[in-house]
mmCIF file of C-alpha atoms in Angstrom:
data_model
loop_
_atom_site.group_PDB
_atom_site.id
_atom_site.type_symbol
_atom_site.label_atom_id
_atom_site.label_comp_id
_atom_site.label_asym_id
_atom_site.label_seq_id
_atom_site.Cartn_x
_atom_site.Cartn_y
_atom_site.Cartn_z
ATOM 1 C CA MET A 1 81.170 117.939 172.732
ATOM 2 C CA THR A 2 77.760 118.566 174.277
ATOM 3 C CA SER A 3 75.749 121.570 175.246
ATOM 4 C CA SER A 4 72.489 122.183 177.033
ATOM 5 C CA SER A 5 71.528 124.356 174.080
ATOM 6 C CA SER A 6 71.155 121.194 171.985
ATOM 7 C CA GLU A 7 68.114 120.253 174.071
ATOM 8 C CA GLU A 8 66.231 123.443 173.317
ATOM 9 C CA VAL A 9 63.195 123.277 171.067
ATOM 10 C CA VAL A 10 63.803 124.970 167.724
ATOM 11 C CA THR A 11 60.741 126.513 166.124
ATOM 12 C CA LEU A 12 60.661 127.433 162.459
ATOM 13 C CA PRO A 13 58.070 129.755 160.895
ATOM 14 C CA ALA A 14 54.805 128.146 159.861
ATOM 15 C CA PRO A 15 54.010 128.080 156.139
ATOM 16 C CA SER A 16 51.651 130.715 154.833
ATOM 17 C CA ARG A 17 48.405 129.863 153.064
ATOM 18 C CA ASN A 18 50.004 130.185 149.619
ATOM 19 C CA GLN A 19 53.494 129.268 150.719
ATOM 20 C CA VAL A 20 56.262 129.479 148.119
ATOM 21 C CA TYR A 21 58.892 126.722 148.175
ATOM 22 C CA VAL A 22 62.326 126.931 146.584
ATOM 23 C CA THR A 23 64.117 124.205 144.658
ATOM 24 C CA ILE A 24 67.773 123.499 145.488
ATOM 25 C CA SER A 25 70.301 121.689 143.316
ATOM 26 C CA ALA A 26 73.920 121.057 144.229
ATOM 27 C CA LEU A 27 76.588 122.375 141.844
ATOM 28 C CA GLU A 28 80.170 121.270 141.353
ATOM 29 C CA GLY A 29 82.636 123.889 142.573
ATOM 30 C CA GLY A 30 85.945 122.048 142.381
ATOM 31 C CA HIS A 31 87.924 120.156 145.032
ATOM 32 C CA LEU A 32 90.791 120.976 147.391
ATOM 33 C CA THR A 33 92.810 118.955 149.876
ATOM 34 C CA LEU A 34 92.679 119.644 153.610
ATOM 35 C CA PRO A 35 95.002 118.335 156.345
ATOM 36 C CA GLU A 36 92.755 116.936 159.064
ATOM 37 C CA SER A 37 94.906 118.285 161.910
ATOM 38 C CA LEU A 38 94.175 121.921 160.986
ATOM 39 C CA PHE A 39 90.432 121.461 161.141
ATOM 40 C CA VAL A 40 89.424 118.927 163.786
ATOM 41 C CA THR A 41 90.682 117.502 167.048
ATOM 42 C CA PRO A 42 91.448 114.765 167.836
ATOM 43 C CA ALA A 43 92.960 114.144 164.387
ATOM 44 C CA ASP A 44 95.327 111.908 162.493
ATOM 45 C CA PRO A 45 98.356 114.193 161.925
ATOM 46 C CA GLU A 46 99.138 112.452 158.619
ATOM 47 C CA LYS A 47 95.647 112.384 157.144
ATOM 48 C CA ARG A 48 94.771 114.647 154.210
ATOM 49 C CA SER A 49 91.393 114.503 152.478
ATOM 50 C CA THR A 50 90.390 115.863 149.096
ATOM 51 C CA VAL A 51 86.979 117.443 149.564
ATOM 52 C CA PRO A 52 84.491 119.380 147.428
ATOM 53 C CA SER A 53 83.669 123.041 147.624
ATOM 54 C CA LEU A 54 79.924 122.605 147.290
ATOM 55 C CA CYS A 55 77.819 125.288 145.630
ATOM 56 C CA PHE A 56 74.072 125.422 145.136
ATOM 57 C CA LEU A 57 71.523 126.611 142.602
ATOM 58 C CA ILE A 58 68.370 127.862 144.337
ATOM 59 C CA GLN A 59 65.294 128.533 142.210
ATOM 60 C CA HIS A 60 62.538 130.734 143.605
ATOM 61 C CA PRO A 61 59.272 130.575 141.665
ATOM 62 C CA PRO A 62 56.952 133.563 141.371
ATOM 63 C CA SER A 63 54.336 133.748 144.101
ATOM 64 C CA ILE A 64 50.650 133.341 143.334
ATOM 65 C CA GLN A 65 50.254 137.095 143.864
ATOM 66 C CA THR A 66 52.726 137.896 141.067
ATOM 67 C CA LEU A 67 51.789 135.280 138.473
ATOM 68 C CA ASN A 68 49.833 137.873 136.486
ATOM 69 C CA GLN A 69 52.712 140.364 136.556
ATOM 70 C CA LYS A 70 54.950 138.432 134.159
ATOM 71 C CA SER A 71 57.223 137.415 137.012
ATOM 72 C CA LYS A 72 59.780 134.723 136.392
ATOM 73 C CA THR A 73 61.594 132.191 138.494
ATOM 74 C CA THR A 74 64.563 133.820 140.220
ATOM 75 C CA LYS A 75 67.759 131.809 139.895
ATOM 76 C CA LEU A 76 70.187 132.298 142.777
ATOM 77 C CA ILE A 77 73.566 130.661 143.331
ATOM 78 C CA PHE A 78 75.022 130.217 146.800
ATOM 79 C CA ASP A 79 78.834 130.187 146.551
ATOM 80 C CA LEU A 80 80.998 129.812 143.448
ATOM 81 C CA GLY A 81 83.739 127.399 144.521
ATOM 82 C CA LEU A 82 87.260 127.533 143.056
ATOM 83 C CA LYS A 83 88.415 129.604 140.101
ATOM 84 C CA ARG A 84 89.047 127.416 137.071
ATOM 85 C CA ASP A 85 92.040 129.630 136.185
ATOM 86 C CA PHE A 86 94.420 129.999 139.123
ATOM 87 C CA SER A 87 96.104 132.994 137.487
ATOM 88 C CA GLY A 88 93.111 134.936 138.789
ATOM 89 C CA TYR A 89 94.433 134.506 142.335
ATOM 90 C CA ARG A 90 96.997 136.875 143.833
ATOM 91 C CA GLU A 91 100.502 135.656 144.744
ATOM 92 C CA ALA A 92 99.738 135.210 148.449
ATOM 93 C CA GLN A 93 96.563 133.334 147.595
ATOM 94 C CA GLN A 94 98.470 131.027 145.269
ATOM 95 C CA HIS A 95 101.024 130.336 148.016
ATOM 96 C CA HIS A 96 98.155 129.255 150.262
ATOM 97 C CA ILE A 97 96.593 127.163 147.488
ATOM 98 C CA ALA A 98 99.903 125.366 147.003
ATOM 99 C CA GLN A 99 99.373 123.924 150.493
ATOM 100 C CA ARG A 100 95.926 122.608 149.520
ATOM 101 C CA GLN A 101 96.996 120.347 146.656
ATOM 102 C CA PRO A 102 95.797 118.346 144.916
ATOM 103 C CA THR A 103 92.977 120.527 143.644
ATOM 104 C CA THR A 104 90.526 120.052 140.793
ATOM 105 C CA VAL A 105 88.653 122.800 138.999
ATOM 106 C CA SER A 106 86.616 120.881 136.439
ATOM 107 C CA PRO A 107 83.729 120.754 136.421
ATOM 108 C CA ASP A 108 83.319 124.184 137.962
ATOM 109 C CA VAL A 109 80.052 125.997 138.627
ATOM 110 C CA VAL A 110 79.685 127.235 135.033
ATOM 111 C CA GLU A 111 80.259 123.798 133.543
ATOM 112 C CA SER A 112 77.910 122.290 136.106
ATOM 113 C CA LEU A 113 75.189 124.769 135.136
ATOM 114 C CA ARG A 114 75.655 124.131 131.424
ATOM 115 C CA ASN A 115 75.526 120.373 131.888
ATOM 116 C CA GLY A 116 72.005 120.920 133.223
ATOM 117 C CA GLY A 117 70.921 123.321 130.497
ATOM 118 C CA LEU A 118 71.593 126.709 132.112
ATOM 119 C CA SER A 119 73.991 129.489 131.195
ATOM 120 C CA PRO A 120 75.712 131.789 133.710
ATOM 121 C CA SER A 121 73.803 134.624 132.044
ATOM 122 C CA ASP A 122 70.592 133.017 133.352
ATOM 123 C CA ILE A 123 71.609 133.644 136.973
ATOM 124 C CA ASP A 124 69.910 136.586 138.690
ATOM 125 C CA VAL A 125 71.623 136.637 142.104
ATOM 126 C CA VAL A 126 74.872 135.275 143.540
ATOM 127 C CA VAL A 127 75.142 135.087 147.335
ATOM 128 C CA LEU A 128 78.598 134.319 148.715
ATOM 129 C CA SER A 129 78.868 132.712 152.134
ATOM 130 C CA HIS A 130 82.228 134.515 152.418
ATOM 131 C CA VAL A 131 85.168 135.507 150.230
ATOM 132 C CA HIS A 132 87.861 132.925 150.879
ATOM 133 C CA TRP A 133 89.579 131.729 147.686
ATOM 134 C CA ASP A 134 87.671 128.438 147.491
ATOM 135 C CA HIS A 135 84.254 130.129 147.541
ATOM 136 C CA VAL A 136 84.604 133.186 145.288
ATOM 137 C CA GLY A 137 84.913 131.314 141.986
ATOM 138 C CA THR A 138 84.898 133.462 138.852
ATOM 139 C CA PRO A 139 82.370 136.287 139.388
ATOM 140 C CA SER A 140 82.990 137.719 135.910
ATOM 141 C CA ASP A 141 81.152 134.706 134.464
ATOM 142 C CA PHE A 142 77.879 136.058 135.853
ATOM 143 C CA SER A 143 77.373 139.208 133.828
ATOM 144 C CA ASN A 144 73.689 139.673 134.678
ATOM 145 C CA ALA A 145 73.747 138.769 138.353
ATOM 146 C CA GLU A 146 73.552 140.954 141.429
ATOM 147 C CA PHE A 147 76.103 139.899 144.037
ATOM 148 C CA VAL A 148 75.059 139.859 147.691
ATOM 149 C CA VAL A 149 77.569 139.452 150.525
ATOM 150 C CA GLY A 150 77.602 139.776 154.283
ATOM 151 C CA ASN A 151 78.270 143.146 155.837
ATOM 152 C CA GLY A 152 81.951 143.995 156.139
ATOM 153 C CA THR A 153 82.904 141.914 153.096
ATOM 154 C CA LEU A 154 83.720 144.806 150.758
ATOM 155 C CA HIS A 155 85.984 146.377 153.400
ATOM 156 C CA LEU A 156 87.659 142.995 153.904
ATOM 157 C CA LEU A 157 88.331 142.603 150.179
ATOM 158 C CA ALA A 158 89.894 146.046 149.982
ATOM 159 C CA HIS A 159 91.806 146.188 153.266
ATOM 160 C CA GLY A 160 92.077 142.696 154.731
ATOM 161 C CA GLY A 161 91.110 141.800 158.281
ATOM 162 C CA GLY A 162 94.102 142.046 160.597
ATOM 163 C CA PRO A 163 97.539 140.380 160.702
ATOM 164 C CA LEU A 164 96.251 136.832 160.119
ATOM 165 C CA TYR A 165 94.039 137.938 157.222
ATOM 166 C CA PRO A 166 96.094 140.532 155.309
ATOM 167 C CA ALA A 167 94.786 142.274 152.216
ATOM 168 C CA ALA A 168 97.182 140.178 150.105
ATOM 169 C CA LEU A 169 94.910 137.172 150.721
ATOM 170 C CA PHE A 170 91.988 138.929 149.038
ATOM 171 C CA ASN A 171 91.340 140.622 145.726
ATOM 172 C CA ALA A 172 89.824 144.094 145.991
ATOM 173 C CA ASP A 173 88.401 143.752 142.478
ATOM 174 C CA GLU A 174 86.896 140.307 143.063
ATOM 175 C CA LEU A 175 83.298 141.491 142.711
ATOM 176 C CA PRO A 176 81.684 143.828 140.152
ATOM 177 C CA HIS A 177 81.378 147.138 142.014
ATOM 178 C CA ASP A 178 78.253 148.270 140.181
ATOM 179 C CA ARG A 179 76.374 145.020 140.885
ATOM 180 C CA SER A 180 77.501 144.160 144.407
ATOM 181 C CA LYS A 181 75.622 144.884 147.623
ATOM 182 C CA GLU A 182 76.199 144.070 151.245
ATOM 183 C CA LEU A 183 73.560 142.964 153.681
ATOM 184 C CA PRO A 184 72.963 145.606 156.367
ATOM 185 C CA PRO A 185 74.957 145.578 159.616
ATOM 186 C CA VAL A 186 73.618 143.124 162.158
ATOM 187 C CA THR A 187 74.366 145.657 164.881
ATOM 188 C CA GLU A 188 75.176 149.338 164.602
ATOM 189 C CA SER A 189 78.559 148.796 166.209
ATOM 190 C CA LYS A 190 79.658 145.958 163.939
ATOM 191 C CA GLU A 191 83.283 146.308 162.873
ATOM 192 C CA PHE A 192 83.806 147.285 159.245
ATOM 193 C CA ALA A 193 80.101 148.084 158.874
ATOM 194 C CA SER A 194 79.292 149.491 155.473
ATOM 195 C CA HIS A 195 76.766 152.257 154.946
ATOM 196 C CA THR A 196 76.863 152.231 151.154
ATOM 197 C CA HIS A 197 75.717 149.627 148.654
ATOM 198 C CA VAL A 198 73.559 148.012 151.334
ATOM 199 C CA THR A 199 70.390 146.040 150.669
ATOM 200 C CA ASP A 200 67.120 147.157 152.284
ATOM 201 C CA HIS A 201 66.608 143.925 154.225
ATOM 202 C CA THR A 202 66.033 143.720 157.984
ATOM 203 C CA TRP A 203 67.610 141.219 160.376
ATOM 204 C CA ARG A 204 65.318 139.379 162.792
ATOM 205 C CA PRO A 205 65.795 136.399 165.148
ATOM 206 C CA LEU A 206 64.949 133.013 163.639
ATOM 207 C CA ALA A 207 65.007 129.458 164.977
ATOM 208 C CA GLY A 208 67.599 130.186 167.648
ATOM 209 C CA PHE A 209 69.768 132.341 165.391
ATOM 210 C CA PRO A 210 70.026 135.951 166.566
ATOM 211 C CA ALA A 211 69.849 137.398 163.053
ATOM 212 C CA ALA A 212 68.307 136.221 159.780
ATOM 213 C CA ILE A 213 66.875 137.920 156.705
ATOM 214 C CA ASP A 214 63.733 136.797 154.871
ATOM 215 C CA PHE A 215 65.400 137.306 151.503
ATOM 216 C CA PHE A 216 62.346 137.130 149.236
ATOM 217 C CA GLY A 217 59.883 138.324 151.871
ATOM 218 C CA ASP A 218 57.727 135.188 151.643
ATOM 219 C CA GLY A 219 59.319 132.805 154.154
ATOM 220 C CA SER A 220 60.914 130.614 151.486
ATOM 221 C CA LEU A 221 64.581 131.505 151.935
ATOM 222 C CA TYR A 222 66.439 133.057 154.845
ATOM 223 C CA ILE A 223 70.008 134.338 154.900
ATOM 224 C CA VAL A 224 71.423 133.624 158.349
ATOM 225 C CA ASP A 225 74.199 135.613 159.995
ATOM 226 C CA ALA A 226 76.771 132.928 160.879
ATOM 227 C CA PRO A 227 79.676 134.741 162.547
ATOM 228 C CA GLY A 228 83.049 133.272 163.380
ATOM 229 C CA HIS A 229 84.689 131.983 160.234
ATOM 230 C CA LEU A 230 85.311 135.287 158.442
ATOM 231 C CA HIS A 231 83.841 138.783 158.350
ATOM 232 C CA GLY A 232 80.463 138.652 156.632
ATOM 233 C CA HIS A 233 80.062 134.861 156.788
ATOM 234 C CA VAL A 234 76.445 133.894 156.104
ATOM 235 C CA ASN A 235 74.463 130.685 155.728
ATOM 236 C CA VAL A 236 71.146 129.887 154.039
ATOM 237 C CA LEU A 237 68.015 128.261 155.480
ATOM 238 C CA ALA A 238 65.500 127.342 152.788
ATOM 239 C CA ARG A 239 61.989 125.880 152.766
ATOM 240 C CA THR A 240 61.874 123.247 150.012
ATOM 241 C CA ALA A 241 58.570 121.408 150.646
ATOM 242 C CA PRO A 242 55.913 121.106 153.355
ATOM 243 C CA GLY A 243 57.808 120.099 156.503
ATOM 244 C CA LYS A 244 61.149 120.059 154.680
ATOM 245 C CA TRP A 245 63.975 122.577 155.109
ATOM 246 C CA VAL A 246 67.612 122.687 153.985
ATOM 247 C CA TYR A 247 70.383 124.511 155.858
ATOM 248 C CA LEU A 248 73.458 125.394 153.798
ATOM 249 C CA GLY A 249 76.216 125.915 156.341
ATOM 250 C CA GLY A 250 79.109 127.171 154.200
ATOM 251 C CA ASP A 251 82.241 127.078 156.347
ATOM 252 C CA CYS A 252 80.543 127.151 159.748
ATOM 253 C CA CYS A 253 82.693 124.030 160.105
ATOM 254 C CA HIS A 254 84.826 122.009 157.710
ATOM 255 C CA ASP A 255 83.942 118.535 158.949
ATOM 256 C CA LYS A 256 80.455 117.203 159.693
ATOM 257 C CA ARG A 257 81.824 115.439 162.781
ATOM 258 C CA ILE A 258 82.102 118.834 164.468
ATOM 259 C CA LEU A 259 78.338 119.242 164.131
ATOM 260 C CA SER A 260 77.689 115.756 165.470
ATOM 261 C CA GLY A 261 79.977 116.361 168.445
ATOM 262 C CA GLU A 262 82.441 113.596 167.470
ATOM 263 C CA ARG A 263 85.209 116.171 166.935
ATOM 264 C CA GLU A 264 86.020 119.715 168.025
ATOM 265 C CA ILE A 265 87.488 122.684 166.193
ATOM 266 C CA ALA A 266 91.281 122.305 166.043
ATOM 267 C CA LEU A 267 93.638 124.926 167.484
ATOM 268 C CA TYR A 268 97.200 125.352 166.248
ATOM 269 C CA ASP A 269 100.185 127.713 166.493
ATOM 270 C CA ASP A 270 99.403 131.149 165.073
ATOM 271 C CA GLY A 271 103.090 131.958 164.541
ATOM 272 C CA ARG A 272 102.889 134.770 167.078
ATOM 273 C CA GLY A 273 103.107 132.853 170.314
ATOM 274 C CA GLY A 274 99.422 132.040 170.529
ATOM 275 C CA LEU A 275 96.819 129.637 169.216
ATOM 276 C CA ARG A 276 94.356 130.072 166.399
ATOM 277 C CA SER A 277 91.915 127.998 164.367
ATOM 278 C CA VAL A 278 90.817 128.168 160.751
ATOM 279 C CA HIS A 279 88.182 130.633 161.971
ATOM 280 C CA MET A 280 88.771 134.342 162.440
ATOM 281 C CA ASP A 281 86.835 134.183 165.736
ATOM 282 C CA THR A 282 86.925 130.679 167.194
ATOM 283 C CA ASP A 283 84.492 131.463 170.015
ATOM 284 C CA GLY A 284 82.049 132.976 167.533
ATOM 285 C CA ALA A 285 82.388 129.965 165.250
ATOM 286 C CA THR A 286 81.743 127.644 168.192
ATOM 287 C CA ARG A 287 78.520 129.485 169.003
ATOM 288 C CA THR A 288 77.427 129.268 165.375
ATOM 289 C CA VAL A 289 78.100 125.511 165.370
ATOM 290 C CA GLU A 290 75.951 125.143 168.495
ATOM 291 C CA ARG A 291 73.067 126.933 166.778
ATOM 292 C CA VAL A 292 73.366 124.851 163.625
ATOM 293 C CA ARG A 293 73.587 121.637 165.651
ATOM 294 C CA ARG A 294 70.111 122.275 167.034
ATOM 295 C CA LEU A 295 68.702 121.848 163.529
ATOM 296 C CA LEU A 296 70.002 118.305 163.094
ATOM 297 C CA GLY A 297 67.430 115.587 162.669
ATOM 298 C CA GLU A 298 67.754 114.055 166.128
ATOM 299 C CA ARG A 299 66.868 117.382 167.754
ATOM 300 C CA LYS A 300 63.356 118.615 168.339
ATOM 301 C CA VAL A 301 62.552 120.945 165.474
ATOM 302 C CA THR A 302 58.998 122.067 164.769
ATOM 303 C CA GLU A 303 57.099 124.655 162.791
ATOM 304 C CA GLU A 304 54.868 127.149 164.572
ATOM 305 C CA GLY A 305 51.526 125.482 165.201
ATOM 306 C CA GLY A 306 52.665 122.271 163.553
ATOM 307 C CA GLY A 307 54.540 119.068 164.033
ATOM 308 C CA ARG A 308 58.087 117.876 163.617
ATOM 309 C CA VAL A 309 59.930 118.968 160.501
ATOM 310 C CA ASP A 310 63.015 117.650 158.749
ATOM 311 C CA VAL A 311 66.066 119.896 158.319
ATOM 312 C CA GLU A 312 68.947 118.698 156.165
ATOM 313 C CA VAL A 313 72.251 120.377 157.026
ATOM 314 C CA VAL A 314 74.948 120.536 154.329
ATOM 315 C CA VAL A 315 78.351 122.167 154.873
ATOM 316 C CA ALA A 316 80.563 123.215 151.976
ATOM 317 C CA HIS A 317 83.367 120.669 152.313
ATOM 318 C CA ASP A 318 81.440 117.516 153.213
ATOM 319 C CA GLY A 319 82.997 114.860 151.004
ATOM 320 C CA GLY A 320 80.724 112.159 152.389
ATOM 321 C CA TRP A 321 77.634 114.124 151.380
ATOM 322 C CA ARG A 322 79.096 114.567 147.879
ATOM 323 C CA GLU A 323 79.680 110.823 147.534
ATOM 324 C CA ARG A 324 76.178 109.901 148.669
ATOM 325 C CA ASN A 325 74.243 112.500 146.706
ATOM 326 C CA GLY A 326 75.454 112.487 143.111
ATOM 327 C CA GLY A 327 71.875 112.395 141.835
ATOM 328 C CA ARG A 328 71.035 115.649 143.623
ATOM 329 C CA PHE A 329 73.409 117.748 141.546
ATOM 330 C CA TRP A 330 71.838 119.951 138.878
ATOM 331 C CA PRO A 331 69.577 119.096 137.093
ATOM 332 C CA GLY A 332 68.765 116.853 140.049
ATOM 333 C CA THR A 333 67.419 118.413 143.251
ATOM 334 C CA LEU A 334 67.785 118.055 146.984
#
């Protein structure tokens, strides 16, 4: 799979004079088992792989301008993995989970945090890439955190998203209503756009992505609109050191070989006489993959006014990454 877009130069924002850098640590979020044929093509129809649902702790230190204002490091988690207690899933969700066995739920995000000396009460913000069952975890663990989700997510939780994504596959009470906010609509006409409980951020183009939000306002962490997989699906692009960035791709794809071009997104019978993929909008997901692909190391990626930079891309279910990077789980860092 190739595209002329992969040859385009990608330019990331230059660091500021007193640039803030975030620290990222991987967190355990449980494991689930995926049949290869539903996710990639060509595929071995008999192959099933048990893969992680990777989550991440992102720590944002106070800027030099706020050091004298008793500011503290903000602790943000991106995705929460699987629930450790499956009774928290609805019946239709549990039917789906039964097709993803074996699963493991220990250690989960909370246990992973505690193993590194943190409590869930220490977490300030939880950002969910999307609200599929293997990413929502147990939000009630995080009693002090504000939850941030992509626009359209709260409507999806309450009402579902069409015949292939009925409300029975979601839990309307998944998130704490008084501490949950959506990012603003990317466009005014976006389906299921919410006009309540919306953050005051602004979307702007970034590095070939049509819409991204400078979450802390200092160029250290961007939330990227990554349409295709599910309503409100977002990714994270973070600046971790001079010339070093990390892109957390969530479920933009479920196999790293799709990003490399070795495989394509699989299509299969939707049960209604047509074809579907694991993505709500396959064409949208394909475009998102193309944009993420341009960040890979072999592509030409620079910072404004500077030289080549390194961008590490990590997707949520990359078992190979998990195997190679055990030392980068909290309290280790990427």
